[in-house]
Amino acid sequence: MEAAVFILSLVDCCALIFLSVYFIITLSDLECDYINARACCSKLNKWVIPEMIGQCLSTMLMLVSMHWFIFLLNLPVSAWNIYRHVKVPMGNMGVFDPTEIHNRGQLKSHMKEAMIKLGYHLLCFFIYLYSMILALIND
Amino acid sequence: MSAPGSTNLGSSVGYSQSPTPNGGAAPPRQNGPAQTYPSVYPPTGYYGAPPQQQSYPTTHAHSNAGPNKAPITNSAHSANYYQNNHHHHPHQHHQHQPHLPQHHVTPSPYSAPPSSAPPSQPYATLPSSAPPPPSNAQYNPQQPVQQQQHPPYATPGSYYGQQHSYHAPAAQRPQQQKHPSLVPVPAGGPGAPLHPIVSYPSALGSSQYGTLSSLQSAPAHGVMPTQVGAPLHQYNAPQPAGPTTTPVQAGGYGVGPSGQMAPTVNGQGSTGQTTVHQHYDQSHQALQSYNSYHGGVTHPHRAGGADADRPPSRTPSTSVHSSPGHHQGMQYGYVANSGASSASATTSGPAAANPSSSSSEDGDDDDEEEEEDEDEEAGGDTSSSTTGSASPVPNSYDSLEGGNYPDSLPPSDDMTNQAQPYGSYGYPASMQPAYPQGPTSHTDSSPAHDPYGPPPSYQQFSQPFPNMSQLSAALGGLSGVPELEVEALRPVNLLQERNLLPPRPLEAPEPNLSPDLKKVNCSPQTFRCTLTSIPQTQALLNKARLPLGLLLHPFRDLQQLPVITSNTIVRCRSCRTYINPFVTFLDQRRWKCNLCYRVNDVPDEFMYNPVTRSYGEPHKRPEVQNATVEFIASSDYMLRPPQPSVYLFVLDVSHNAVEAGYLKYFCESLLDNLDKLPGDTRTRVGFLTFDSTIHFYNLQEGLSQPQMLVVSDIDDVFIPSHDSLMVNLKESAELVKDLLTSLPAMFSQTRETHSALGPALQAAFKLMSPTGGRVTVFQTQLPTLGAGMLKSREDPNQRSSTKGVQHLGPATDFYKKLALDCSGQQIGVDLFLLSSQYADLASLACMSKYSAGSIFYYPSFHHTHNPTQLEKFQKDLERYLTRKIGFEAVMRIRCTKGLSIHTFHGNFFVRSTDLLSLANVNPDSAFAVQMSIEDSLADSSLACFQAALLYTSNKGKRRIRVHTLCLPVVNQLSDVYAGADVQAITCLLANMAIDRSITSGLSDARDALVNAVVDLVSSYKSNVSNLQQSGLVVPASMRLFPLYILALLKQKALRTGTSTRLDERVFAMCEFKTQPLQQLMQMVHPDLYRLDNMSDQGALHLNDTVVPQPHLLHLAADRLSRDGAFLMDCGNVFYLWIGKCCNDMFIRDVLGCPDYASVPPNMSHIPELETLLSERVRAFLDWLQDNRAFSSTIHVVKDDASAQATFFQHLVEDRSESASSYSEFLQNVQLQK
């Protein structure tokens, strides 16, 4: 049971890592003028909700399986994802808005955020991996 | 159009493969076009019959039919009728099937225009009186001219190929002509002439190239005598030259050598126009072209060859070269557009495979272009653009450089071998080599028509620093303190000095540069920096507590503009900066970029100076002598053939609109100005009206009167007919006039109160997307139906709340999305809002904000109840309709290495880090950017900024307007303060405050503004002023800063506590973002003059009028006196305040009334009286208005009238019911610091 929870989290985490990498690549493409803001934002906005769901999923899994430490580790990130999504002004086209992404250093802050998330997910990945192995051995 | 999910996957793969190219500095720029460009000029004859068949395999058989095809049956007709912008998807038929009965059986929707048609005819019918043969006759002569003029249309076609709609016209015509009376029409013409739109001449069958080349010379000389430099004058004259006749225009713009004719014309005094043009023309081809330039003789071959704008078939580098073979392949790709990735794969294929043709084009292609390219393609296949681009990049980069600079070293060598020695930029040393040649060449010939004398940059760097003062000036005040600076730095104690205003309106501070650089520097009206001395590091900038930014007015009407026609536009190879007066010539053959410090070669062509007609003086070229120049761009700067001027008017005709009565005045104004609309023979117009349904107008030539087509399905808007809704203005002029005359009456009885603005805009987008152009929207109420409907969000009780103001941002992203779509298709949307009720401008404004449009707002507009608004509307409309316009524009702002732009203000879409996409650019809008200093600027003494605006003129020419500003870099805080430009800082802060108030609330923004003053005062006190003075001390250059900030806080946009309607507030915010600095400052801090005691002392003498120059007064009620008359100049409005005890002589002489009591309460003009005083006053008013785009209205305000409130609200130094007075404000600042 426990192993199954961690395997699931591991898969989820992998997906989130890929997503973070995708965010970083797309944003850096925008930075280098490979793609335009419109294309970049429509690509990224599509993945904001899946990312949120993926993050909430692992949080929920940890809550249900009562791994409190990992749950608390996950909680702020989930909260941030949800907050970010809810706080989008009505007139904006999503978390990433093509008309604003080049203003006020938004691009940089998005980039920074994606980097931090990547680091965080990598950390989680190893925690899950360790826990999974532990759980498998215990079984 | 957005990329489907599958593309994402594809792209992510692409990305993971291509991280390495990311690192390269240059490749990204080259990337876009490499793979996309070929797609831009793909197919051979789009309009040619054979390609058509190939390229649209999916269309119905009858779609391919040429106009001569046999009559089509009714069923086919109905099918085609519902065909909209896209292909004939089966499901589309299904979608529209339900409307069939509505449109075809019920006659009512179509018979709306009075006396239009027999009720049984669903389409208001073509009258049998339409004379087909004459129309053909008209076409036939024009056809060749057109073809000659705009070969791009005949050749590339991909421009329209993207759209898939253009074949439809051809197909539809026969259907519409099912009427017996019209059958002769198709029979009469040889295919092409039938096409209603001359600007897209359906290329005559297969031989379009043949046509092209053979026609090249014939129309050229036919037109030559008449052209008389018309294009040049029209470009920059305040108003387009209206009266020019058709042949003149046709010739002027169509024919290449016009440029060469121009100098001669200019020499003759430019025929009464005020505009003076220096036109430098140069051709690489032969020296004889130089002769022709000066002699005004045009060599026939140059007619085609000189102007790269029109790719003649003989020039190898133009689009014509592209082999039809692979283009057709690409066209297939296009047709299969739905599969985006496949299409783009095809597209990128040829680029890689065929570097010699397409990438050499990309080569000198501008990066602006590339972006444009990318964006246009982006809709369908964004992901592939990255994937495909990785490989072709290096190739195209090399090959293009090779092509561009034939004798240059490979770029890599250049970088490593040559750039390094100069990398340190110790320029005295690196200059040495230049010496031997330098002085001799620049002293010997000082051409008479060279306005600026010796070449500044060259001189500055190549002279052995003759004396100390020049050195210090050149180094930007590093040593030595000029007098000006002393004055600017004089500490001013604001609590003690009360008379801060200068006697005359404030001028922009002069940058502390050497006189030579000053002379060539860009005009402050065009390009202004908040700090005319750039701090060396970000730390220094932070210490100064002042914002660093630029204010630009790039497209403003200029009196004098050097226009350069040249085969190669010389640009830095690594940063693509255009050569400018501030570059350094290391020697005769090399120049060093002033933005990235790369050493570039001087191309051969550049060695010849067309002004002095001498060889070997690259530093005397006009590009190097003027900070503002305009290039005629070659086809390399085009993604598609330059578009024609296309204007669509979207008019609200709901009950509310009829009630307001704007329609009549709009129609009148447009009728009056129809000939003055900027454009050429290709100009197209269209009209669309809407209430709860959308009405299109068929204005196709040959009809006896306009037909109205009603589309009532607003949930899924479609275009009822493709070719006849946007019509050529010249050909359908009569119908357009008909429509404009009948339009106001047509809806006078309407009871429809709803407004389906969103669907109307969608229809407009569909109608315009094949060409791009300008959409002008007139709206009088909140949109209540269909997509983009809005709800009232304003709570009238909160209007005067002192807390935050809600709903400053848009309520929906519909308008923003639409604007971005429009921007992608080069459509600019301008909004005229004439609403008496709340109309949610915050949401509506988005349609213009992101499509680079302009916004006009007339609160409480009513044609009888509000005559002042009506007058303003009429005046604005006239200016709007006749002002210059640039289409499909992009602007890039580059700055010296180390500076970077991080925020943009204005109406546009920021497409990539420094590229602004402007679907339309107009001469009245300005932009602002904020900058930060990323790397220390210590190794250079000058910082430069270059704004390059690439646009299509209304004559179908691609032009690049380049402005370059040069400023000194300083390392002392006192120098930074000395060079602070208080007006520019105020404007930039206003822009920042608007942003802040939308994102984090109005009170936050207001606090930030107050803090800006507090910060300045405390920073100045702690860092610079060593006087232990109490009180508020600021440098003299910034002495007006607190006053301006206080004025800002009292503006409609930012004030709290005073009742302000939400729409008016939002409009004021929009104006802050787009108004040029002068206008904005006038609005924020109006100029107040006393008029009744003006003297001729110090008056200006212009021509034979004397313009008195009264002193500026502070904006406080205690400066007014009962016995005087005062003029307040608020930019777009003048107030003439007449005191109660004003002497009767003034009232009699100026206002024409016997005494104060008899002055009418709503007087809004100054009568033209013969008295001296009246003449002086009017001369002064005219002088004030002289350079204004929109003429100002004048209000005479009496001392006792209630209208006084509007006058007194501009007295910003006084306390108002909710805002503090100036002295209170200062005390407040002192407390906070």
PDB file of N, CA, C and O in Angstrom, chain B residues 977 1015-1034 1230 1233:
ATOM      1  N   TYR B 977      21.749  64.735 -11.225  1.00  0.00           N
ATOM      2  CA  TYR B 977      20.691  65.695 -10.896  1.00  0.00           C
ATOM      3  C   TYR B 977      20.703  66.873 -11.858  1.00  0.00           C
ATOM      4  O   TYR B 977      19.657  67.376 -12.258  1.00  0.00           O
ATOM      5  N   ASP B1015      11.557  60.878  -1.666  1.00  0.00           N
ATOM      6  CA  ASP B1015      12.839  60.227  -1.925  1.00  0.00           C
ATOM      7  C   ASP B1015      13.841  61.188  -2.535  1.00  0.00           C
ATOM      8  O   ASP B1015      15.006  61.210  -2.153  1.00  0.00           O
ATOM      9  N   LEU B1016      13.359  61.945  -3.495  1.00  0.00           N
ATOM     10  CA  LEU B1016      14.261  62.879  -4.154  1.00  0.00           C
ATOM     11  C   LEU B1016      14.826  63.863  -3.135  1.00  0.00           C
ATOM     12  O   LEU B1016      16.033  64.111  -3.096  1.00  0.00           O
ATOM     13  N   VAL B1017      13.948  64.405  -2.335  1.00  0.00           N
ATOM     14  CA  VAL B1017      14.379  65.416  -1.375  1.00  0.00           C
ATOM     15  C   VAL B1017      15.389  64.824  -0.401  1.00  0.00           C
ATOM     16  O   VAL B1017      16.461  65.388  -0.157  1.00  0.00           O
ATOM     17  N   SER B1018      15.082  63.650   0.120  1.00  0.00           N
ATOM     18  CA  SER B1018      15.991  63.094   1.121  1.00  0.00           C
ATOM     19  C   SER B1018      17.294  62.640   0.476  1.00  0.00           C
ATOM     20  O   SER B1018      18.371  62.808   1.056  1.00  0.00           O
ATOM     21  N   SER B1019      17.190  62.102  -0.712  1.00  0.00           N
ATOM     22  CA  SER B1019      18.411  61.657  -1.376  1.00  0.00           C
ATOM     23  C   SER B1019      19.304  62.851  -1.707  1.00  0.00           C
ATOM     24  O   SER B1019      20.521  62.811  -1.522  1.00  0.00           O
ATOM     25  N   TYR B1020      18.703  63.912  -2.183  1.00  0.00           N
ATOM     26  CA  TYR B1020      19.489  65.090  -2.529  1.00  0.00           C
ATOM     27  C   TYR B1020      20.140  65.661  -1.280  1.00  0.00           C
ATOM     28  O   TYR B1020      21.288  66.074  -1.286  1.00  0.00           O
ATOM     29  N   LYS B1021      19.368  65.663  -0.225  1.00  0.00           N
ATOM     30  CA  LYS B1021      19.888  66.255   0.997  1.00  0.00           C
ATOM     31  C   LYS B1021      21.065  65.445   1.527  1.00  0.00           C
ATOM     32  O   LYS B1021      22.087  65.993   1.926  1.00  0.00           O
ATOM     33  N   SER B1022      20.929  64.137   1.505  1.00  0.00           N
ATOM     34  CA  SER B1022      21.973  63.327   2.129  1.00  0.00           C
ATOM     35  C   SER B1022      23.182  63.158   1.230  1.00  0.00           C
ATOM     36  O   SER B1022      24.285  62.943   1.725  1.00  0.00           O
ATOM     37  N   ASN B1023      22.990  63.246  -0.068  1.00  0.00           N
ATOM     38  CA  ASN B1023      24.111  62.929  -0.939  1.00  0.00           C
ATOM     39  C   ASN B1023      24.789  64.117  -1.582  1.00  0.00           C
ATOM     40  O   ASN B1023      25.983  64.091  -1.829  1.00  0.00           O
ATOM     41  N   VAL B1024      24.031  65.112  -1.925  1.00  0.00           N
ATOM     42  CA  VAL B1024      24.617  66.173  -2.734  1.00  0.00           C
ATOM     43  C   VAL B1024      24.748  67.483  -1.983  1.00  0.00           C
ATOM     44  O   VAL B1024      25.841  68.024  -1.846  1.00  0.00           O
ATOM     45  N   SER B1025      23.636  67.951  -1.493  1.00  0.00           N
ATOM     46  CA  SER B1025      23.712  69.279  -0.903  1.00  0.00           C
ATOM     47  C   SER B1025      24.424  69.191   0.430  1.00  0.00           C
ATOM     48  O   SER B1025      24.054  68.433   1.316  1.00  0.00           O
ATOM     49  N   ASN B1026      25.475  69.952   0.564  1.00  0.00           N
ATOM     50  CA  ASN B1026      26.181  69.923   1.835  1.00  0.00           C
ATOM     51  C   ASN B1026      25.801  71.120   2.702  1.00  0.00           C
ATOM     52  O   ASN B1026      26.391  71.363   3.739  1.00  0.00           O
ATOM     53  N   LEU B1027      24.819  71.852   2.229  1.00  0.00           N
ATOM     54  CA  LEU B1027      24.353  72.971   3.040  1.00  0.00           C
ATOM     55  C   LEU B1027      23.489  72.411   4.166  1.00  0.00           C
ATOM     56  O   LEU B1027      22.679  71.523   3.942  1.00  0.00           O
ATOM     57  N   GLN B1028      23.671  72.936   5.306  1.00  0.00           N
ATOM     58  CA  GLN B1028      22.856  72.469   6.423  1.00  0.00           C
ATOM     59  C   GLN B1028      21.589  73.312   6.490  1.00  0.00           C
ATOM     60  O   GLN B1028      21.269  73.927   7.497  1.00  0.00           O
ATOM     61  N   GLN B1029      20.913  73.344   5.382  1.00  0.00           N
ATOM     62  CA  GLN B1029      19.721  74.170   5.314  1.00  0.00           C
ATOM     63  C   GLN B1029      18.540  73.382   5.831  1.00  0.00           C
ATOM     64  O   GLN B1029      18.441  72.175   5.591  1.00  0.00           O
ATOM     65  N   SER B1030      17.676  74.052   6.480  1.00  0.00           N
ATOM     66  CA  SER B1030      16.444  73.365   6.822  1.00  0.00           C
ATOM     67  C   SER B1030      15.461  73.589   5.670  1.00  0.00           C
ATOM     68  O   SER B1030      15.697  74.418   4.800  1.00  0.00           O
ATOM     69  N   GLY B1031      14.408  72.885   5.719  1.00  0.00           N
ATOM     70  CA  GLY B1031      13.422  73.064   4.659  1.00  0.00           C
ATOM     71  C   GLY B1031      13.642  72.082   3.535  1.00  0.00           C
ATOM     72  O   GLY B1031      14.487  71.192   3.605  1.00  0.00           O
ATOM     73  N   LEU B1032      12.861  72.248   2.511  1.00  0.00           N
ATOM     74  CA  LEU B1032      12.898  71.321   1.386  1.00  0.00           C
ATOM     75  C   LEU B1032      13.854  71.842   0.342  1.00  0.00           C
ATOM     76  O   LEU B1032      13.594  72.856  -0.298  1.00  0.00           O
ATOM     77  N   VAL B1033      14.934  71.152   0.160  1.00  0.00           N
ATOM     78  CA  VAL B1033      15.910  71.612  -0.811  1.00  0.00           C
ATOM     79  C   VAL B1033      15.967  70.610  -1.962  1.00  0.00           C
ATOM     80  O   VAL B1033      16.120  69.410  -1.748  1.00  0.00           O
ATOM     81  N   VAL B1034      15.823  71.117  -3.154  1.00  0.00           N
ATOM     82  CA  VAL B1034      15.961  70.265  -4.330  1.00  0.00           C
ATOM     83  C   VAL B1034      16.864  70.993  -5.313  1.00  0.00           C
ATOM     84  O   VAL B1034      17.011  72.211  -5.243  1.00  0.00           O
ATOM     85  N   GLN B1230       7.723  67.328   3.683  1.00  0.00           N
ATOM     86  CA  GLN B1230       8.774  67.577   4.663  1.00  0.00           C
ATOM     87  C   GLN B1230       8.606  66.681   5.897  1.00  0.00           C
ATOM     88  O   GLN B1230       9.580  66.204   6.464  1.00  0.00           O
ATOM     89  N   LYS B1233       9.816  63.034   5.045  1.00  0.00           N
ATOM     90  CA  LYS B1233      11.180  62.700   4.607  1.00  0.00           C
ATOM     91  C   LYS B1233      12.071  62.257   5.773  1.00  0.00           C
ATOM     92  O   LYS B1233      11.812  62.599   6.907  1.00  0.00           O
TER      93      LYS B1233
END
